[in-house]
Amino acid sequence: MARVGAFEQDQSGGLVWIPQGKTFGFDDLVFYRGKGEVPFEEVAPRIDLILTGPHATAAIPRELEPLLEPGLTQRLQHDFSDMTTSDLCKRWVEVDERAVYVEFPHHRILFDPNRDWPADPEAGLREFFARRDAQARGENVSFNGVDSIRPVSFSGVPFLRRPESDAEWSALMGVITALGERGAKPYARVRDDVIAQVFEAKCAHLHGLDLDHATVADFNSARMLHVQCVHDTMNATVGPDGAVSHDKPRADWLPRIVSLGNRGDERGEPRPSADGGLLPLVDVPIIDAAQFRSLQQALAFAFEVPHEQLDDALALNSPYLGAFECQQIGRLLRTLEPQGIVRHKSQERVLSIRTGAYQAEFLRETLMGPTNVDHVRQPGTDWPETDHDHDVDLTRRLTTAYDILRRWDYDVPPTKAYAPPRFR
């Protein structure tokens, strides 16, 4: 058996496992520059960007081994995750001292933190299998609302075996519930605790900020807190031979770099109710449009995107608006933000912290780099190691984008003209 970092792999191309009995806590889930040398409470005041990785782990708890379908490979396992975001975010926070990363520890076939938690997990899983049967009969079905536990990949690869008796159902749900207590629930608690701890530390830091010697970036960073929920998706699906080469329909393709979602429209503005009713809470933007567009422009500068290619490379709310996790975090930040108003120690200024959350759905091909993309497009069972040179370039550009925001304070000049709509 080989060791793969903190994980286990029984053979090359085989599944990667989390060792039996592993329970996750703060030190397993949170990454930042100086970790292991500096306690988190010392770095919390300087943080202005919290990254979350709800699908970033591909490893599967060893407890699930007897409950999985036969024939699964590392290629299928990693394709059904956002694996490339894990190394990227860990490198990002090593480069950028103002960022921290919180990673979900389990594969998404368990409870998915980017879905609403089911009131009855077993009923939801049974319904998923029932809809799967309907799909096999040729019916047009949706798995929305029943995929918090997802036993089948988006490519149609079955992962969890369907129990055939009440005893098997009881055994499966017992394992899943126990793993949720050791991984999913600690992640949600730690993630929200990190957000709250950073926000409170920033308030104290802002009160005591040395305004005579702080740089523009220091001042703007002290008044900013963003949460980016990081994902990736490929424009192709995996086939039976392991080749990730079945291109999706063009309409489903991601932009060349990333789709950013704040629950708004193509400019990040609210999508108003068409019938005069209240805007549903789920559709209240989770970062305001001015900050959101400035983020888009900052990324355009960092990735050298010409203005005429902006929407093709860095789309807002297309095709993803932002799913459950970033919505939940957005509501948390909306609750915290009114409390982030402090009087500076000089008693001469009142300062406030501006917050926002958003989903970043990166094109996996862009994150992997051409060498690794070529590799997974060929038949196989393995998953390539991270292209570290490519990751260095990506993290440099992503950090540069946030450095631009820190200097410009949400007022990054636009790279293309905009004519506001006229109402009659």
Short mmCIF file of C-alpha atoms in Angstrom, two decimals:
data_model
loop_
_atom_site.label_atom_id
_atom_site.label_comp_id
_atom_site.label_asym_id
_atom_site.label_seq_id
_atom_site.Cartn_x
_atom_site.Cartn_y
_atom_site.Cartn_z
CA MET A 1 0.00 0.00 0.00
CA ALA A 2 1.38 3.40 -1.01
CA ARG A 3 1.03 6.63 0.95
CA VAL A 4 -0.32 9.61 -1.02
CA GLY A 5 0.29 12.51 1.33
CA ALA A 6 -2.03 11.79 4.26
CA PHE A 7 -3.94 9.23 2.17
CA GLU A 8 -3.55 5.57 1.15
CA GLN A 9 -3.58 3.91 -2.26
CA ASP A 10 -3.50 0.12 -2.63
CA GLN A 11 -2.22 0.09 -6.22
CA SER A 12 -1.37 2.47 -9.03
CA GLY A 13 -4.56 3.76 -10.62
CA GLY A 14 -6.62 2.45 -7.69
CA LEU A 15 -8.82 4.49 -5.39
CA VAL A 16 -7.23 6.88 -2.91
CA TRP A 17 -8.41 6.37 0.67
CA ILE A 18 -8.66 8.37 3.88
CA PRO A 19 -7.36 6.05 6.62
CA GLN A 20 -9.98 4.25 8.71
CA GLY A 21 -11.24 6.16 11.73
CA LYS A 22 -9.93 9.59 10.71
CA THR A 23 -11.67 12.51 12.45
CA PHE A 24 -11.12 16.04 11.12
CA GLY A 25 -10.64 19.22 13.11
CA PHE A 26 -9.37 22.78 12.65
CA ASP A 27 -5.74 21.81 12.01
CA ASP A 28 -6.77 19.35 9.28
CA LEU A 29 -9.11 21.73 7.47
CA VAL A 30 -7.56 25.22 7.67
CA PHE A 31 -4.49 26.36 5.71
CA TYR A 32 -2.66 29.68 5.87
CA ARG A 33 0.83 31.12 5.54
CA GLY A 34 2.85 30.27 8.64
CA LYS A 35 0.61 27.38 9.72
CA GLY A 36 2.39 25.30 12.34
CA GLU A 37 4.57 28.22 13.34
CA VAL A 38 2.06 31.00 14.03
CA PRO A 39 -1.34 30.48 15.73
CA PHE A 40 -4.32 31.42 13.60
CA GLU A 41 -5.47 34.16 15.97
CA GLU A 42 -2.27 36.06 15.13
CA VAL A 43 -2.90 36.02 11.38
CA ALA A 44 -6.69 36.49 11.51
CA PRO A 45 -6.56 40.35 11.65
CA ARG A 46 -4.72 40.59 8.32
CA ILE A 47 -7.03 38.20 6.39
CA ASP A 48 -9.24 39.77 3.72
CA LEU A 49 -9.93 36.66 1.59
CA ILE A 50 -11.32 33.34 2.81
CA LEU A 51 -11.27 30.49 0.27
CA THR A 52 -13.47 27.43 0.69
CA GLY A 53 -13.09 24.11 -1.11
CA PRO A 54 -16.37 22.19 -0.72
CA HIS A 55 -15.52 19.66 -3.47
CA ALA A 56 -11.72 19.86 -3.41
CA THR A 57 -11.02 16.47 -1.81
CA ALA A 58 -11.10 13.33 -3.93
CA ALA A 59 -10.11 10.83 -1.23
CA ILE A 60 -12.82 8.47 0.07
CA PRO A 61 -13.01 7.25 3.68
CA ARG A 62 -11.87 3.63 3.93
CA GLU A 63 -15.10 2.82 5.81
CA LEU A 64 -16.99 3.10 2.50
CA GLU A 65 -14.85 0.51 0.70
CA PRO A 66 -17.31 -2.43 1.06
CA LEU A 67 -20.22 -0.17 0.05
CA LEU A 68 -18.83 0.99 -3.31
CA GLU A 69 -19.44 -0.33 -6.79
CA PRO A 70 -16.63 -2.53 -8.18
CA GLY A 71 -14.29 -1.31 -10.91
CA LEU A 72 -13.85 2.27 -9.74
CA THR A 73 -10.50 3.90 -10.54
CA GLN A 74 -8.51 6.90 -9.41
CA ARG A 75 -9.36 8.62 -12.70
CA LEU A 76 -13.11 8.25 -12.11
CA GLN A 77 -12.72 9.24 -8.44
CA HIS A 78 -10.76 12.41 -9.13
CA ASP A 79 -12.86 13.43 -12.12
CA PHE A 80 -15.91 13.40 -9.80
CA SER A 81 -14.35 16.06 -7.56
CA ASP A 82 -12.82 19.52 -7.91
CA MET A 83 -9.41 18.06 -7.14
CA THR A 84 -7.32 20.65 -8.97
CA THR A 85 -8.58 23.40 -6.66
CA SER A 86 -6.98 21.76 -3.60
CA ASP A 87 -3.31 22.26 -4.48
CA LEU A 88 -4.12 25.60 -6.10
CA CYS A 89 -5.73 27.04 -2.96
CA LYS A 90 -3.03 25.67 -0.66
CA ARG A 91 -0.35 27.29 -2.81
CA TRP A 92 -2.41 30.50 -3.06
CA VAL A 93 -2.50 30.99 0.72
CA GLU A 94 1.23 30.28 0.96
CA VAL A 95 1.87 33.10 -1.52
CA ASP A 96 -0.77 35.53 -0.21
CA GLU A 97 -0.48 36.19 3.51
CA ARG A 98 -3.90 37.89 3.51
CA ALA A 99 -5.74 34.70 2.47
CA VAL A 100 -6.86 31.58 4.35
CA TYR A 101 -8.26 28.32 2.92
CA VAL A 102 -10.81 25.92 4.47
CA GLU A 103 -11.18 22.52 2.76
CA PHE A 104 -14.00 19.99 3.01
CA PRO A 105 -12.33 16.70 3.95
CA HIS A 106 -14.49 14.06 2.22
CA HIS A 107 -15.44 13.13 -1.33
CA ARG A 108 -18.73 14.61 -2.53
CA ILE A 109 -20.50 11.22 -2.59
CA LEU A 110 -20.96 11.90 1.12
CA PHE A 111 -22.91 14.91 2.37
CA ASP A 112 -22.23 17.76 -0.03
CA PRO A 113 -21.68 21.14 1.65
CA ASN A 114 -22.77 22.84 -1.57
CA ARG A 115 -26.27 21.39 -1.14
CA ASP A 116 -28.88 22.01 1.52
CA TRP A 117 -28.64 19.43 4.28
CA PRO A 118 -31.43 16.85 3.99
CA ALA A 119 -33.94 16.52 6.81
CA ASP A 120 -34.07 12.78 6.10
CA PRO A 121 -30.83 11.57 4.41
CA GLU A 122 -32.09 8.04 3.79
CA ALA A 123 -35.33 9.22 2.17
CA GLY A 124 -33.35 11.56 -0.07
CA LEU A 125 -30.96 8.80 -1.15
CA ARG A 126 -33.82 6.38 -1.81
CA GLU A 127 -35.50 9.03 -3.94
CA PHE A 128 -32.25 9.61 -5.85
CA PHE A 129 -32.11 5.92 -6.79
CA ALA A 130 -35.80 6.01 -7.77
CA ARG A 131 -35.21 8.95 -10.08
CA ARG A 132 -32.16 7.16 -11.47
CA ASP A 133 -34.43 4.26 -12.40
CA ALA A 134 -36.84 6.69 -14.10
CA GLN A 135 -33.93 8.19 -16.02
CA ALA A 136 -32.90 4.71 -17.20
CA ARG A 137 -36.45 4.26 -18.53
CA GLY A 138 -35.96 7.33 -20.68
CA GLU A 139 -37.80 9.82 -18.48
CA ASN A 140 -36.52 13.36 -18.14
CA VAL A 141 -35.68 13.77 -14.44
CA SER A 142 -33.87 16.22 -12.18
CA PHE A 143 -31.87 15.26 -9.10
CA ASN A 144 -32.26 18.71 -7.54
CA GLY A 145 -33.22 18.46 -3.90
CA VAL A 146 -32.14 14.83 -3.48
CA ASP A 147 -28.41 14.99 -4.28
CA SER A 148 -26.94 16.02 -0.93
CA ILE A 149 -25.66 12.45 -0.96
CA ARG A 150 -24.83 11.71 -4.59
CA PRO A 151 -24.17 8.02 -5.33
CA VAL A 152 -23.70 8.56 -9.09
CA SER A 153 -21.29 10.98 -10.75
CA PHE A 154 -22.39 13.68 -13.16
CA SER A 155 -20.93 11.48 -15.91
CA GLY A 156 -23.28 8.67 -14.87
CA VAL A 157 -20.64 6.55 -13.12
CA PRO A 158 -22.19 4.70 -10.14
CA PHE A 159 -20.18 4.99 -6.90
CA LEU A 160 -22.34 3.84 -3.98
CA ARG A 161 -24.00 0.43 -4.33
CA ARG A 162 -27.75 0.54 -3.89
CA PRO A 163 -28.70 -1.40 -0.73
CA GLU A 164 -30.92 -4.41 -1.40
CA SER A 165 -32.46 -4.84 2.04
CA ASP A 166 -33.45 -2.78 5.05
CA ALA A 167 -30.44 -4.17 6.89
CA GLU A 168 -28.11 -2.96 4.13
CA TRP A 169 -29.80 0.44 4.13
CA SER A 170 -29.30 0.67 7.87
CA ALA A 171 -25.63 -0.28 7.56
CA LEU A 172 -24.98 2.26 4.77
CA MET A 173 -26.72 5.12 6.55
CA GLY A 174 -24.94 4.27 9.79
CA VAL A 175 -21.55 4.61 8.08
CA ILE A 176 -22.55 7.82 6.29
CA THR A 177 -23.93 9.39 9.48
CA ALA A 178 -20.79 8.51 11.45
CA LEU A 179 -18.55 9.95 8.73
CA GLY A 180 -20.67 13.10 8.64
CA GLU A 181 -20.02 13.62 12.34
CA ARG A 182 -16.27 13.24 11.74
CA GLY A 183 -15.97 15.33 8.57
CA ALA A 184 -18.94 17.26 7.15
CA LYS A 185 -20.19 18.78 10.38
CA PRO A 186 -16.71 19.80 11.61
CA TYR A 187 -16.09 21.47 8.22
CA ALA A 188 -19.28 23.56 8.39
CA ARG A 189 -18.56 24.54 11.98
CA VAL A 190 -14.88 25.39 11.35
CA ARG A 191 -15.66 27.33 8.16
CA ASP A 192 -18.23 29.54 9.88
CA ASP A 193 -16.00 29.94 12.95
CA VAL A 194 -13.12 31.10 10.74
CA ILE A 195 -15.37 33.70 9.08
CA ALA A 196 -16.64 34.99 12.42
CA GLN A 197 -13.17 34.97 14.02
CA VAL A 198 -11.60 36.85 11.11
CA PHE A 199 -14.41 39.43 11.06
CA GLU A 200 -14.10 40.14 14.79
CA ALA A 201 -10.29 40.33 14.56
CA LYS A 202 -10.55 42.77 11.65
CA CYS A 203 -12.80 45.06 13.68
CA ALA A 204 -10.17 45.27 16.44
CA HIS A 205 -7.41 45.71 13.85
CA LEU A 206 -9.30 48.50 12.08
CA HIS A 207 -9.81 50.34 15.36
CA GLY A 208 -6.08 50.36 16.05
CA LEU A 209 -4.76 50.76 12.47
CA ASP A 210 -1.79 53.12 12.17
CA LEU A 211 -3.27 55.49 9.60
CA ASP A 212 -0.12 57.58 9.37
CA HIS A 213 2.01 54.70 8.10
CA ALA A 214 -0.48 52.25 6.52
CA THR A 215 -0.23 51.87 2.76
CA VAL A 216 -3.29 52.22 0.56
CA ALA A 217 -3.35 48.43 0.24
CA ASP A 218 -3.13 48.03 4.03
CA PHE A 219 -6.01 50.45 4.56
CA ASN A 220 -8.27 48.90 1.92
CA SER A 221 -7.45 45.37 3.01
CA ALA A 222 -8.36 46.22 6.61
CA ARG A 223 -11.82 47.24 5.39
CA MET A 224 -12.49 44.22 3.14
CA LEU A 225 -13.57 40.64 3.73
CA HIS A 226 -14.43 38.37 0.81
CA VAL A 227 -15.29 34.67 0.83
CA GLN A 228 -14.67 32.80 -2.43
CA CYS A 229 -16.20 29.32 -2.76
CA VAL A 230 -13.77 27.65 -5.17
CA HIS A 231 -14.85 25.00 -7.70
CA ASP A 232 -13.76 23.65 -11.05
CA THR A 233 -15.60 21.94 -13.89
CA MET A 234 -14.35 20.43 -17.13
CA ASN A 235 -15.94 21.00 -20.52
CA ALA A 236 -15.80 17.24 -21.11
CA THR A 237 -17.07 14.11 -19.35
CA VAL A 238 -15.35 10.80 -18.71
CA GLY A 239 -16.03 7.68 -20.77
CA PRO A 240 -15.90 3.96 -19.85
CA ASP A 241 -12.19 3.76 -20.75
CA GLY A 242 -11.32 6.61 -18.38
CA ALA A 243 -10.68 9.18 -21.11
CA VAL A 244 -12.15 12.57 -20.16
CA SER A 245 -12.81 13.36 -23.78
CA HIS A 246 -16.57 13.48 -24.34
CA ASP A 247 -17.11 17.18 -24.95
CA LYS A 248 -20.21 18.67 -23.40
CA PRO A 249 -22.65 20.64 -25.60
CA ARG A 250 -21.20 24.06 -26.39
CA ALA A 251 -24.02 25.76 -24.47
CA ASP A 252 -22.80 24.09 -21.25
CA TRP A 253 -19.16 25.15 -21.58
CA LEU A 254 -17.56 27.35 -18.97
CA PRO A 255 -15.75 30.56 -19.90
CA ARG A 256 -12.05 30.21 -20.62
CA ILE A 257 -10.94 31.07 -17.07
CA VAL A 258 -13.78 31.26 -14.56
CA SER A 259 -17.49 31.80 -14.06
CA LEU A 260 -18.15 34.08 -11.08
CA GLY A 261 -21.55 33.87 -9.39
CA ASN A 262 -23.18 36.29 -6.93
CA ARG A 263 -26.86 35.38 -7.65
CA GLY A 264 -27.26 38.43 -9.88
CA ASP A 265 -27.31 39.13 -13.61
CA GLU A 266 -24.48 39.40 -16.15
CA ARG A 267 -23.29 42.59 -14.43
CA GLY A 268 -23.75 41.34 -10.89
CA GLU A 269 -26.87 43.47 -10.37
CA PRO A 270 -30.01 41.97 -8.75
CA ARG A 271 -32.39 40.07 -11.00
CA PRO A 272 -35.66 41.79 -10.02
CA SER A 273 -38.92 39.95 -9.57
CA ALA A 274 -40.95 40.01 -12.78
CA ASP A 275 -44.34 39.94 -11.04
CA GLY A 276 -43.88 42.66 -8.43
CA GLY A 277 -43.30 40.20 -5.62
CA LEU A 278 -40.48 40.29 -3.11
CA LEU A 279 -37.06 39.33 -4.41
CA PRO A 280 -36.50 35.86 -2.93
CA LEU A 281 -33.77 35.80 -0.29
CA VAL A 282 -31.95 33.17 -2.32
CA ASP A 283 -31.58 35.71 -5.15
CA VAL A 284 -30.36 38.67 -3.10
CA PRO A 285 -26.79 39.23 -4.41
CA ILE A 286 -24.20 37.96 -1.93
CA ILE A 287 -21.64 40.56 -2.97
CA ASP A 288 -22.68 43.95 -4.29
CA ALA A 289 -22.34 44.62 -8.00
CA ALA A 290 -19.63 47.31 -7.71
CA GLN A 291 -17.28 45.00 -5.81
CA PHE A 292 -18.17 42.11 -8.10
CA ARG A 293 -17.40 43.98 -11.32
CA SER A 294 -14.18 45.32 -9.85
CA LEU A 295 -13.16 41.73 -9.09
CA GLN A 296 -13.87 40.81 -12.71
CA GLN A 297 -11.76 43.73 -13.95
CA ALA A 298 -8.92 42.91 -11.56
CA LEU A 299 -8.85 39.34 -12.85
CA ALA A 300 -8.89 40.66 -16.42
CA PHE A 301 -5.76 42.72 -15.72
CA ALA A 302 -4.04 39.84 -13.90
CA PHE A 303 -4.80 37.31 -16.66
CA GLU A 304 -4.20 39.85 -19.47
CA VAL A 305 -7.70 39.46 -20.92
CA PRO A 306 -8.50 41.99 -23.67
CA HIS A 307 -11.72 43.90 -23.09
CA GLU A 308 -13.44 42.34 -26.10
CA GLN A 309 -12.83 38.86 -24.59
CA LEU A 310 -13.97 39.70 -21.05
CA ASP A 311 -17.26 37.80 -21.05
CA ASP A 312 -15.75 34.82 -22.87
CA ALA A 313 -13.02 34.49 -20.24
CA LEU A 314 -14.50 35.87 -17.00
CA ALA A 315 -18.29 35.61 -17.10
CA LEU A 316 -20.55 36.87 -14.32
CA ASN A 317 -23.43 34.56 -13.34
CA SER A 318 -23.12 32.45 -16.46
CA PRO A 319 -23.62 29.53 -16.42
CA TYR A 320 -23.52 29.39 -12.60
CA LEU A 321 -25.28 31.82 -10.25
CA GLY A 322 -23.74 30.49 -7.04
CA ALA A 323 -25.02 27.46 -5.15
CA PHE A 324 -25.94 26.66 -1.55
CA GLU A 325 -22.65 27.17 0.28
CA CYS A 326 -21.93 30.67 -1.01
CA GLN A 327 -25.58 31.65 -0.52
CA GLN A 328 -25.37 30.53 3.11
CA ILE A 329 -22.08 32.37 3.63
CA GLY A 330 -23.52 35.47 1.96
CA ARG A 331 -26.38 35.51 4.46
CA LEU A 332 -23.88 35.13 7.32
CA LEU A 333 -21.86 38.09 6.01
CA ARG A 334 -24.98 40.22 5.60
CA THR A 335 -25.66 39.60 9.27
CA LEU A 336 -22.10 40.45 10.32
CA GLU A 337 -21.49 43.51 8.11
CA PRO A 338 -23.69 45.99 10.04
CA GLN A 339 -21.66 45.10 13.15
CA GLY A 340 -18.36 45.91 11.41
CA ILE A 341 -18.50 49.66 12.06
CA VAL A 342 -15.80 50.93 14.43
CA ARG A 343 -14.55 54.28 15.65
CA HIS A 344 -10.83 54.60 15.05
CA LYS A 345 -8.67 54.95 18.17
CA SER A 346 -7.92 58.53 17.14
CA GLN A 347 -11.65 59.23 17.61
CA GLU A 348 -11.48 61.19 14.34
CA ARG A 349 -12.92 58.62 11.90
CA VAL A 350 -15.60 55.97 11.73
CA LEU A 351 -14.52 53.02 9.60
CA SER A 352 -16.43 49.99 8.35
CA ILE A 353 -15.76 46.57 6.82
CA ARG A 354 -17.32 45.75 3.46
CA THR A 355 -18.05 42.06 2.84
CA GLY A 356 -19.06 39.79 0.02
CA ALA A 357 -19.23 36.14 -1.00
CA TYR A 358 -19.24 34.57 -4.43
CA GLN A 359 -18.75 31.26 -6.22
CA ALA A 360 -15.77 30.87 -8.54
CA GLU A 361 -16.26 28.00 -10.99
CA PHE A 362 -12.92 27.68 -12.77
CA LEU A 363 -12.50 25.85 -16.04
CA ARG A 364 -10.62 22.70 -15.00
CA GLU A 365 -8.65 22.63 -18.23
CA THR A 366 -7.25 26.07 -17.34
CA LEU A 367 -6.30 24.97 -13.82
CA MET A 368 -4.73 21.67 -14.92
CA GLY A 369 -2.60 23.03 -17.73
CA PRO A 370 -2.23 21.58 -21.26
CA THR A 371 0.11 18.70 -20.33
CA ASN A 372 -2.26 17.24 -17.75
CA VAL A 373 -5.32 17.89 -19.89
CA ASP A 374 -3.74 15.91 -22.72
CA HIS A 375 -3.02 13.11 -20.22
CA VAL A 376 -6.59 12.73 -18.92
CA ARG A 377 -8.03 12.94 -22.42
CA GLN A 378 -6.35 9.59 -23.08
CA PRO A 379 -7.72 6.28 -21.72
CA GLY A 380 -6.37 5.38 -18.29
CA THR A 381 -7.00 4.79 -14.60
CA ASP A 382 -4.59 7.26 -12.97
CA TRP A 383 -4.75 10.98 -12.25
CA PRO A 384 -1.69 13.15 -13.05
CA GLU A 385 0.32 14.97 -10.41
CA THR A 386 -0.16 18.74 -10.18
CA ASP A 387 1.77 20.73 -12.79
CA HIS A 388 3.60 22.86 -10.23
CA ASP A 389 5.09 25.32 -12.74
CA HIS A 390 1.61 25.95 -14.09
CA ASP A 391 0.26 26.36 -10.53
CA VAL A 392 2.95 28.93 -9.76
CA ASP A 393 1.77 31.04 -12.68
CA LEU A 394 -1.91 30.69 -11.71
CA THR A 395 -1.36 31.65 -8.07
CA ARG A 396 0.76 34.62 -9.11
CA ARG A 397 -2.07 35.90 -11.29
CA LEU A 398 -4.78 35.26 -8.69
CA THR A 399 -2.77 37.01 -5.99
CA THR A 400 -2.09 39.88 -8.38
CA ALA A 401 -5.85 40.26 -8.94
CA TYR A 402 -6.45 40.68 -5.23
CA ASP A 403 -3.48 43.01 -4.90
CA ILE A 404 -5.16 45.19 -7.54
CA LEU A 405 -8.37 45.20 -5.51
CA ARG A 406 -6.44 46.13 -2.40
CA ARG A 407 -4.90 49.12 -4.16
CA TRP A 408 -8.03 50.31 -5.96
CA ASP A 409 -10.65 49.70 -3.24
CA TYR A 410 -13.48 48.22 -5.36
CA ASP A 411 -13.17 50.93 -7.96
CA VAL A 412 -11.07 49.18 -10.56
CA PRO A 413 -11.62 51.03 -13.85
CA PRO A 414 -13.74 49.08 -16.36
CA THR A 415 -12.17 47.44 -19.37
CA LYS A 416 -15.24 47.95 -21.55
CA ALA A 417 -17.90 50.58 -21.93
CA TYR A 418 -21.35 50.04 -20.44
CA ALA A 419 -24.62 51.78 -21.25
CA PRO A 420 -27.16 51.44 -18.42
CA PRO A 421 -30.65 50.25 -19.39
CA ARG A 422 -33.36 52.82 -19.99
CA PHE A 423 -36.74 52.42 -18.37
CA ARG A 424 -39.91 53.96 -19.78
#
